[in-house]
Coordinates of C-alpha atoms and ligand atoms in Angstrom, one line a residue:
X483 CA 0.3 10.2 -23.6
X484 CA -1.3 7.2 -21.7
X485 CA -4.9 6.1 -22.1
X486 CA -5.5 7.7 -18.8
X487 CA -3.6 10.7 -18.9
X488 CA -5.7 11.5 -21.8
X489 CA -9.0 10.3 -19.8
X490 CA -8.5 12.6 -17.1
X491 CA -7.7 15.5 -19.2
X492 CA -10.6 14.8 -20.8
X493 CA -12.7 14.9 -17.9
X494 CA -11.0 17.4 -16.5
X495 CA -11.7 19.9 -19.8
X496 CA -15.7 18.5 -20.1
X497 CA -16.2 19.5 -16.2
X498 CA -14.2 22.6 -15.7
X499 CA -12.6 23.9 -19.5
X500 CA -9.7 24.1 -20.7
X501 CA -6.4 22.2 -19.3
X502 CA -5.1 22.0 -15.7
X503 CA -1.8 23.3 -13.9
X504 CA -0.3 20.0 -13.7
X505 CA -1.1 16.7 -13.4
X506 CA 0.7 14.3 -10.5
X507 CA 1.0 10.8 -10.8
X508 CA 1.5 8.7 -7.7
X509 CA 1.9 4.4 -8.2
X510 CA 0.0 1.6 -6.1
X511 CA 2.7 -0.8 -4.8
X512 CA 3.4 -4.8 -3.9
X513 CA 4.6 -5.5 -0.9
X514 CA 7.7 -8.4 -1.6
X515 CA 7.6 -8.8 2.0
X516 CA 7.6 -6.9 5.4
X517 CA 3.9 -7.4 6.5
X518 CA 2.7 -5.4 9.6
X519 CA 6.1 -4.7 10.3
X520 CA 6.1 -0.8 9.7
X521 CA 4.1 0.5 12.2
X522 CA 6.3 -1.4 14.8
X523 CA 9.0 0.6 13.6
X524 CA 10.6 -2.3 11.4
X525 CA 11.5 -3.3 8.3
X526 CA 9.4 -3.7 4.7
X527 CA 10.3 -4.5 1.3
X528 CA 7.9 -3.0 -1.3
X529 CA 8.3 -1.9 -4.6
X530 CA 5.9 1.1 -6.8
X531 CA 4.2 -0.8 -9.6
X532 CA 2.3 0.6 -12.9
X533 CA -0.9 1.5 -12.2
X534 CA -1.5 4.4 -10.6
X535 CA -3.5 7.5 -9.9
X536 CA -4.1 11.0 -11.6
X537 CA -4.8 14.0 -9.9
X538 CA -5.4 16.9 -12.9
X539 CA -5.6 20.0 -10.7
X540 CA -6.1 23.9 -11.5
X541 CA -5.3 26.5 -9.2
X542 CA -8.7 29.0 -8.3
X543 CA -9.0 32.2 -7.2
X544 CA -11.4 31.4 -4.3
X545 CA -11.0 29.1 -1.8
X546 CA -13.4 26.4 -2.9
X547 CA -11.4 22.7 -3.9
X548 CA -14.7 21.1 -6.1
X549 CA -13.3 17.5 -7.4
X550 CA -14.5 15.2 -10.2
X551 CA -13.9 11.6 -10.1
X552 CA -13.4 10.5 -13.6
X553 CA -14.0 7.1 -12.9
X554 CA -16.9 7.4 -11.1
X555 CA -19.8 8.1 -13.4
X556 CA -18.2 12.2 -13.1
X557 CA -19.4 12.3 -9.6
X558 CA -18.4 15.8 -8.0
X559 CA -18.6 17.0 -4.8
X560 CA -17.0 20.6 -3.5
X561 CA -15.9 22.1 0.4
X562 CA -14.1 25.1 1.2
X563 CA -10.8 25.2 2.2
X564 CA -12.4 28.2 5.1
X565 CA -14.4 25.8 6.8
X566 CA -13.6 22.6 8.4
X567 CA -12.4 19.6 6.3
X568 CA -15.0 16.9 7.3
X569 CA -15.7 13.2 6.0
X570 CA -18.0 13.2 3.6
X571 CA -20.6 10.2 3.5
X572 CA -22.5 10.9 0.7
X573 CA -19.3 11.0 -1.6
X574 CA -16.9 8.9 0.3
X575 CA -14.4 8.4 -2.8
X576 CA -13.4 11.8 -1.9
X577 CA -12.3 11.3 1.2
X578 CA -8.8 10.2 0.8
X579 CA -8.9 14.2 -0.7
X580 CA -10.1 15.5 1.9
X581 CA -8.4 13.9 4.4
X582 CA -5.1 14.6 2.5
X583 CA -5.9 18.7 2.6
X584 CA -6.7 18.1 6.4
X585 CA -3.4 16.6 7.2
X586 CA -1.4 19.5 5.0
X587 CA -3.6 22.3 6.5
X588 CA -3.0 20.3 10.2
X589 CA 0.7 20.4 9.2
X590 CA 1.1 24.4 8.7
X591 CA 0.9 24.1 4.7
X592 CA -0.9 27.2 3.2
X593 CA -3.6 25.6 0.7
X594 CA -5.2 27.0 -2.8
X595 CA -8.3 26.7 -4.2
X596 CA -8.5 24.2 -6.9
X597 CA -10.2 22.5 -9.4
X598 CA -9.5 18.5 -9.8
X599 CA -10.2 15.8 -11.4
X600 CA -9.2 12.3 -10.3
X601 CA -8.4 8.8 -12.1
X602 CA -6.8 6.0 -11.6
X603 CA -6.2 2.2 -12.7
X604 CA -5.6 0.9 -9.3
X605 CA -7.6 -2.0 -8.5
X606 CA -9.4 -0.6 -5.2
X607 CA -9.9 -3.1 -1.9
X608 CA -7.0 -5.4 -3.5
X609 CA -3.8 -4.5 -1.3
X610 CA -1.9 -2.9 -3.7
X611 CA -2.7 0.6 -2.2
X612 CA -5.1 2.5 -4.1
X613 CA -5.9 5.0 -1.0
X614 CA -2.1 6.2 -0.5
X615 CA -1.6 6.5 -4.2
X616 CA -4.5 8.9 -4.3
X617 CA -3.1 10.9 -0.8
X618 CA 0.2 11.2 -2.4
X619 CA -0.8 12.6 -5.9
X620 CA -2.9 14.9 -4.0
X621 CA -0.1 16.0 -2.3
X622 CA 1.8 16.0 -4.9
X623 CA -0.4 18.4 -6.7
X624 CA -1.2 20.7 -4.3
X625 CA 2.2 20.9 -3.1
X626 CA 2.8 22.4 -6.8
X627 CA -0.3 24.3 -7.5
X628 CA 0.9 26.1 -4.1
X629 CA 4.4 26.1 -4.4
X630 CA 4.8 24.6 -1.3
X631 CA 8.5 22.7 -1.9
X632 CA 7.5 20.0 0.3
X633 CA 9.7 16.7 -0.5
X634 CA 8.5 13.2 -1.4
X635 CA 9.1 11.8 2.3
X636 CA 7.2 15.2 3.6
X637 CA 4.2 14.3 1.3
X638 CA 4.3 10.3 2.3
X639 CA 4.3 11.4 6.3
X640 CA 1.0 13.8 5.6
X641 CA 0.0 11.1 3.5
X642 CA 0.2 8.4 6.6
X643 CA -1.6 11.6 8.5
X644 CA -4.9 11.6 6.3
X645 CA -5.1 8.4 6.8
X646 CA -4.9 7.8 10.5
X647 CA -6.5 11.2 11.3
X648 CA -9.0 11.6 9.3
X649 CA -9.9 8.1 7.5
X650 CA -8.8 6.7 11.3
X651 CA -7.2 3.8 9.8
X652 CA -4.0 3.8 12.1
X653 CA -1.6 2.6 9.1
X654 CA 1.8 2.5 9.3
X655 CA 4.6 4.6 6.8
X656 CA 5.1 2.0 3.9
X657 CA 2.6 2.5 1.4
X658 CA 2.9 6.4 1.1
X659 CA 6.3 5.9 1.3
X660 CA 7.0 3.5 -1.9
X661 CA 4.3 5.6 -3.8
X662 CA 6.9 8.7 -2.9
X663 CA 10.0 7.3 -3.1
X664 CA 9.6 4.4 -5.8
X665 CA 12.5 3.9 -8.3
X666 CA 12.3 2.2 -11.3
X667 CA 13.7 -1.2 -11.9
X668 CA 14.0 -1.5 -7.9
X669 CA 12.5 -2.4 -5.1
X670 CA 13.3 -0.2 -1.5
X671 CA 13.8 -1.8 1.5
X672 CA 12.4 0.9 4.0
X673 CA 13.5 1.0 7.4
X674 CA 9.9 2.3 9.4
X675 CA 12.1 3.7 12.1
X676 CA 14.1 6.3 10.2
X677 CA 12.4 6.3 7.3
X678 CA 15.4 5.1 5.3
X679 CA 14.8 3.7 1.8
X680 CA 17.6 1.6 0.3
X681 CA 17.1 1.0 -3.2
X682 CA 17.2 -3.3 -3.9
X683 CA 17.7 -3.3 -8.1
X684 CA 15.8 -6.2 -9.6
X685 CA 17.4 -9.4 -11.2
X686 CA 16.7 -8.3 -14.9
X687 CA 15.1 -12.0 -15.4
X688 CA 13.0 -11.8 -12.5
X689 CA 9.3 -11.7 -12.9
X690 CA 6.5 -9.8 -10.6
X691 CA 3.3 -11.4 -10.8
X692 CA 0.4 -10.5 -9.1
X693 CA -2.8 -12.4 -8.4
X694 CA -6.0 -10.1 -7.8
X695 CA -8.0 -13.0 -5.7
X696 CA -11.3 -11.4 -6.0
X697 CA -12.0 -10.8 -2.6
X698 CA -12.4 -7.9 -1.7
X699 CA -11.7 -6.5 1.5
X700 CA -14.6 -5.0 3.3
X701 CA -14.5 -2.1 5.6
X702 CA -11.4 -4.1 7.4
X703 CA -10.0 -0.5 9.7
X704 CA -11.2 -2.4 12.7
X705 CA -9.5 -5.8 12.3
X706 CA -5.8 -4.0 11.0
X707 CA -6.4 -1.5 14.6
X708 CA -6.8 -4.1 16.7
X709 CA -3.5 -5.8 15.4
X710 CA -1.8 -2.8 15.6
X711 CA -3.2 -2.6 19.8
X712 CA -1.7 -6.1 20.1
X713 CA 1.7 -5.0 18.7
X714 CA 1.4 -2.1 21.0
X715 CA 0.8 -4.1 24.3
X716 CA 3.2 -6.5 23.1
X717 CA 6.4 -3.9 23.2
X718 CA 4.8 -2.4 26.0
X719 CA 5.2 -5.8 28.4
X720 CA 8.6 -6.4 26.7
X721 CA 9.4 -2.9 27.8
X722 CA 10.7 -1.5 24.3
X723 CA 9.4 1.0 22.6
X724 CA 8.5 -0.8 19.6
X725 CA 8.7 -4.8 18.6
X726 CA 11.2 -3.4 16.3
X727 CA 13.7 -3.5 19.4
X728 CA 12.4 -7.2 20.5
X729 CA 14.0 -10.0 20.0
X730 CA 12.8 -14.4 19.9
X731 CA 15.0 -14.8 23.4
X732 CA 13.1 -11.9 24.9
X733 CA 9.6 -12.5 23.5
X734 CA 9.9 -16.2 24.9
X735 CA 11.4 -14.9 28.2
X736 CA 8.0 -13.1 28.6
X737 CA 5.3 -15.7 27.6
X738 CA 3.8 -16.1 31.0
X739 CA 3.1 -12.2 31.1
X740 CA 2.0 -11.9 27.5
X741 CA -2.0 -12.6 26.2
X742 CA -1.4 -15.7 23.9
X743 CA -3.0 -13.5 21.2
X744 CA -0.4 -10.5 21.5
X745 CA 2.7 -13.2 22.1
X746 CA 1.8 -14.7 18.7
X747 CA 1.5 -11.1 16.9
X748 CA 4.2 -10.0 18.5
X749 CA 6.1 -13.8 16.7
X750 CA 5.4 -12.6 13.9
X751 CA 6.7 -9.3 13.7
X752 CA 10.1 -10.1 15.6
X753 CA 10.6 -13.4 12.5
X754 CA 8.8 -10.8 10.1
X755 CA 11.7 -8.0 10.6
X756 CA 14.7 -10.7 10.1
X757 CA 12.9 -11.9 7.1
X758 CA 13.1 -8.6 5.4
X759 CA 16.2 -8.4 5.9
X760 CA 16.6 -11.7 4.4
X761 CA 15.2 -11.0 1.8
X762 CA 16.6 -7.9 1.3
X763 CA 20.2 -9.9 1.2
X764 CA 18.6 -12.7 -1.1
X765 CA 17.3 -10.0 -3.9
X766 CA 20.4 -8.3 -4.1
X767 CA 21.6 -11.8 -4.6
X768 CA 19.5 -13.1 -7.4
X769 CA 19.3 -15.8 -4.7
X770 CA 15.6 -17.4 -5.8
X771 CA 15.3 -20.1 -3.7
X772 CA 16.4 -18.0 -0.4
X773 CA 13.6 -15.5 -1.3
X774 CA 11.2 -18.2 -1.9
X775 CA 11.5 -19.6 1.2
X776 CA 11.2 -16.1 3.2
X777 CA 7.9 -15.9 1.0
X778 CA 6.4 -19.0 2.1
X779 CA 7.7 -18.9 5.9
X780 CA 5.7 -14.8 5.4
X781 CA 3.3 -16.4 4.5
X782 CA 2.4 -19.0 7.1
X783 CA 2.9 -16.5 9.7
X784 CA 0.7 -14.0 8.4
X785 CA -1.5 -17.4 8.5
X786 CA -1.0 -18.9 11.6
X787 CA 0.6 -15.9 14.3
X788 CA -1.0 -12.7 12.9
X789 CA -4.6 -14.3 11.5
X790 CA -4.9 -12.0 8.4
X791 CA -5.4 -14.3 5.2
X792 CA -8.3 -16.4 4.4
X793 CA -8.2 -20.1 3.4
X794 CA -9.2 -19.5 -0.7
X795 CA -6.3 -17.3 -0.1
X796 CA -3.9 -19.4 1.8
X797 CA -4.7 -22.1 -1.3
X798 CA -4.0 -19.6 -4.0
X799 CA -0.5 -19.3 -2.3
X800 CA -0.2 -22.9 -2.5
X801 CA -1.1 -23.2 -5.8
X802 CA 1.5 -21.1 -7.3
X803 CA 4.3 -22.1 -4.8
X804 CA 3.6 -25.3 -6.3
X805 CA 3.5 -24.2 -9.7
X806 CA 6.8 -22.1 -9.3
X807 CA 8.5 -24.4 -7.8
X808 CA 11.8 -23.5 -6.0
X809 CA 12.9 -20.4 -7.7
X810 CA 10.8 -18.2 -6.6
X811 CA 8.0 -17.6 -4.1
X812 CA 4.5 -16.3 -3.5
X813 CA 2.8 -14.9 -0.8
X814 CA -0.6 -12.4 0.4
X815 CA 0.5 -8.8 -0.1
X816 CA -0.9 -5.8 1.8
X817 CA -2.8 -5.3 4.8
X818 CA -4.9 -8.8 4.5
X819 CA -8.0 -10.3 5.1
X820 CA -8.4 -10.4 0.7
X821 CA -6.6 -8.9 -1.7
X822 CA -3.7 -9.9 -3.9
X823 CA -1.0 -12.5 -3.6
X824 CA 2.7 -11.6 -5.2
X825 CA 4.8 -14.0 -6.9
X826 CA 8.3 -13.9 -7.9
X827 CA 10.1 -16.1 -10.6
X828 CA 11.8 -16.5 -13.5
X829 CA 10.6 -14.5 -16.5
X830 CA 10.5 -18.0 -18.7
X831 CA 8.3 -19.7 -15.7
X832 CA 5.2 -16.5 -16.1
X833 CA 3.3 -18.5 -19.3
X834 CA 3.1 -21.8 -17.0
X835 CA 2.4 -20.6 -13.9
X836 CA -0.6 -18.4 -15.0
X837 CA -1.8 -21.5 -16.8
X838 CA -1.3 -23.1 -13.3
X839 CA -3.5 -20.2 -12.0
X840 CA -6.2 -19.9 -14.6
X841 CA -6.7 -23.8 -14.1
X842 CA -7.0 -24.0 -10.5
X843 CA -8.6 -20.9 -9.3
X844 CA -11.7 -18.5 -9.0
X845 CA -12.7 -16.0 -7.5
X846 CA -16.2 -15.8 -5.4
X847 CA -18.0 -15.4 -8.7
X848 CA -16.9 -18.1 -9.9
X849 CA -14.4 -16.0 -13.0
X850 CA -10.8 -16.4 -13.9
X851 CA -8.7 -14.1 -11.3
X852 CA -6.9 -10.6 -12.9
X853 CA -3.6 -11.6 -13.0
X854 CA -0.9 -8.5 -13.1
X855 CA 2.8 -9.0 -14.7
X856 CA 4.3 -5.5 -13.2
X857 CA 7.5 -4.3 -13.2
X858 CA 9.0 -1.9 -10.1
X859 CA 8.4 1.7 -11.6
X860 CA 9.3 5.1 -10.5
X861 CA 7.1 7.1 -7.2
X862 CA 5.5 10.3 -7.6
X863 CA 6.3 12.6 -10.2
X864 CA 4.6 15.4 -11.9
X865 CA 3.3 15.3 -16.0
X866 CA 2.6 18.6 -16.7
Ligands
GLA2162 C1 -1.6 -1.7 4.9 C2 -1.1 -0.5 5.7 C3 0.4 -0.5 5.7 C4 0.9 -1.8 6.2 C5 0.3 -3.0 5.5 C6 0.6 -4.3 6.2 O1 -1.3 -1.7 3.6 O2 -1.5 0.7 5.0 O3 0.9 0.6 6.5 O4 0.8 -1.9 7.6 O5 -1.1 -2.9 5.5 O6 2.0 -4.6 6.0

């Protein structure tokens, strides 16, 4: 048993007694590359990592669903599945929950009563998708305590519901879908479009590293929206229904017509897509120094066409670009505007690069960044 499979069964005995139903477990993930690309119907390239969330849940008699979060001081909050599922201010931790029961009530599933208890080791505000990880074990366990047979893809789309419905961040399908459909050892290049997931098996030798940079990213719904409304009236002056269907010829055959802004969002989607699929190629390869390269050109487009990293960011890319050298890459993962940067490299180059790391960066307080060596693990599953 893991440190925090026994933590929340612990928590979960001390609030409620005795031992819950089951227990689902549902993985954060790193984007390899693919950024902003899903919800324009393209192409992404994640893969499930190790830390993850626990939801311990009981079936009740009643209707009442009262949650503790183990992590949180034992914070506890309660609703009833009669009455309408609202946000909850005064315990907003618990409303990736909610929102998740919303979206499976919303989406004709019939829904227990429950007691829960939440953990998880997912760093939160870092890009590596703390929120969906939480949606999907939720789902998970519900969809057990109430026998409700839904599959992994079913729980990822309610999962994508919670949180554009409810937590009214309009996300796209990728992080709910690599928490679900994760395998081990492999990465899964997802087309958005038709929700295909292609396992990509990792070069044995190949090293995920990922750099926490400390800056956490506020309350950011508004600036990942708007993006998404450029995207939008992008396809919409191209004429397609998605930039998924757009290509370089006809994006520069429409300049005059298109905002500057949306023309250079809409860039970096269109070179986005054919980089994943790049990179796709170059994985299944063990080609390095082809993946490197897709990571640094991601990189200076999320920088320079779609505005979302931030210059101690943009230098922490830098920094270990430099220090991997050609085989390999790095690049910001996730939604942007903070978070984490992924690297890829050569298991022998991971002692000299975090050197590299250690030396030349800090976070805003001034410490040493959390630096993550994960390997591509398995989505959802339930542990008891
Ligand atoms: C966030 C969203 C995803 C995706 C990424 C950017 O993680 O939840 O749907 O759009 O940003 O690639």
């Amino acid at each position: 048993m893991t440190p925090l499979e026994r933590h929340v069964r612990e928590a979960f005995a001390a609030a409620f007694g005795g031992a819950p139903d089951c227990i689902a477990r549902a993985p954060g993930r790193v984007n390899l590359i693919g950024e902003h690309t899903d919800y324009n119907d393209g192409f992404v390239l994640p893969a499930a990592i190790g830390v993850e969330t626990l939801v311990a849940a009981r079936r009740r008699p009643d209707r009442q669903v009262n949650i503790l979060a183990a992590d949180m001081d034992g914070a506890r909050t309660s609703f009833d599945l009669d009455q309408p599922i609202l946000p909850d201010p005064s315990h907003s931790w618990s409303n990736y929950l909610r929102g998740m029961l919303f979206a499976m009530q919303a989406g004709g599933s019939e829904l227990c009563g429950a007691d829960v208890a939440v953990a998880g080791s997912i760093p939160r505000g870092s890009g590596l998708s703390s929120s969906a990880s939480f949606c999907v074990a939720t789902g998970s366990a519900f969809n057990a305590l109430a026998g409700l047979g839904l599959s992994a893809t079913a729980i990822a789309r309610l999962a994508q519901a919670a949180e554009c419905d409810f937590v009214g961040m309009r996300c796209g399908i990728m992080d709910q879908l690599a928490s679900a459909c994760g395998q081990e050892g492999h990465a899964l290049l997802i087309d958005c479009r038709t929700l295909a997931c292609e396992p990509v098996a990792m070069p044995q030798d190949l090293a995920i590293v990922i750099v926490q940079s400390g800056i956490v990213r506020g309350l950011v719904h508004g600036a990942y929206n708007e993006r998404r409304a450029q995207c939008e009236q992008a396809a919409q002056t191209l004429g397609v229904a998605a930039l998924r269907d757009a290509d370089m010829a006809m994006l520069k055959a429409a300049k005059e017509r298109l905002d500057p802004l949306c023309f250079a969002r809409a860039r970096h989607v269109i070179t986005e897509n054919d980089r994943t699929l790049a990179a796709g190629k170059a994985l299944n390869a063990g080609d390095l120094a082809a993946l490197g390269r897709l990571m640094a050109q991601s990189h200076a487009s999320m920088r320079d066409d779609f505005a979302i990293t931030l210059p101690p960011i943009d230098r922490l890319v830098e920094l270990l670009q430099d220090a991997i050298g050609e085989k390999g890459g790095a690049r910001m993962t996730g939604g942007g505007f903070g978070g984490a940067v992924v690297a890829l490299m050569q298991s022998d180059r991971v002692g000299a690069v975090i050197d590299s790391v250690n030396a030349g960066y800090r976070t805003p307080n001034g410490d040493r960044p959390t630096i993550m060596i994960e390997q591509a693990s398995a989505g959802v599953s339930l542990l008891a």
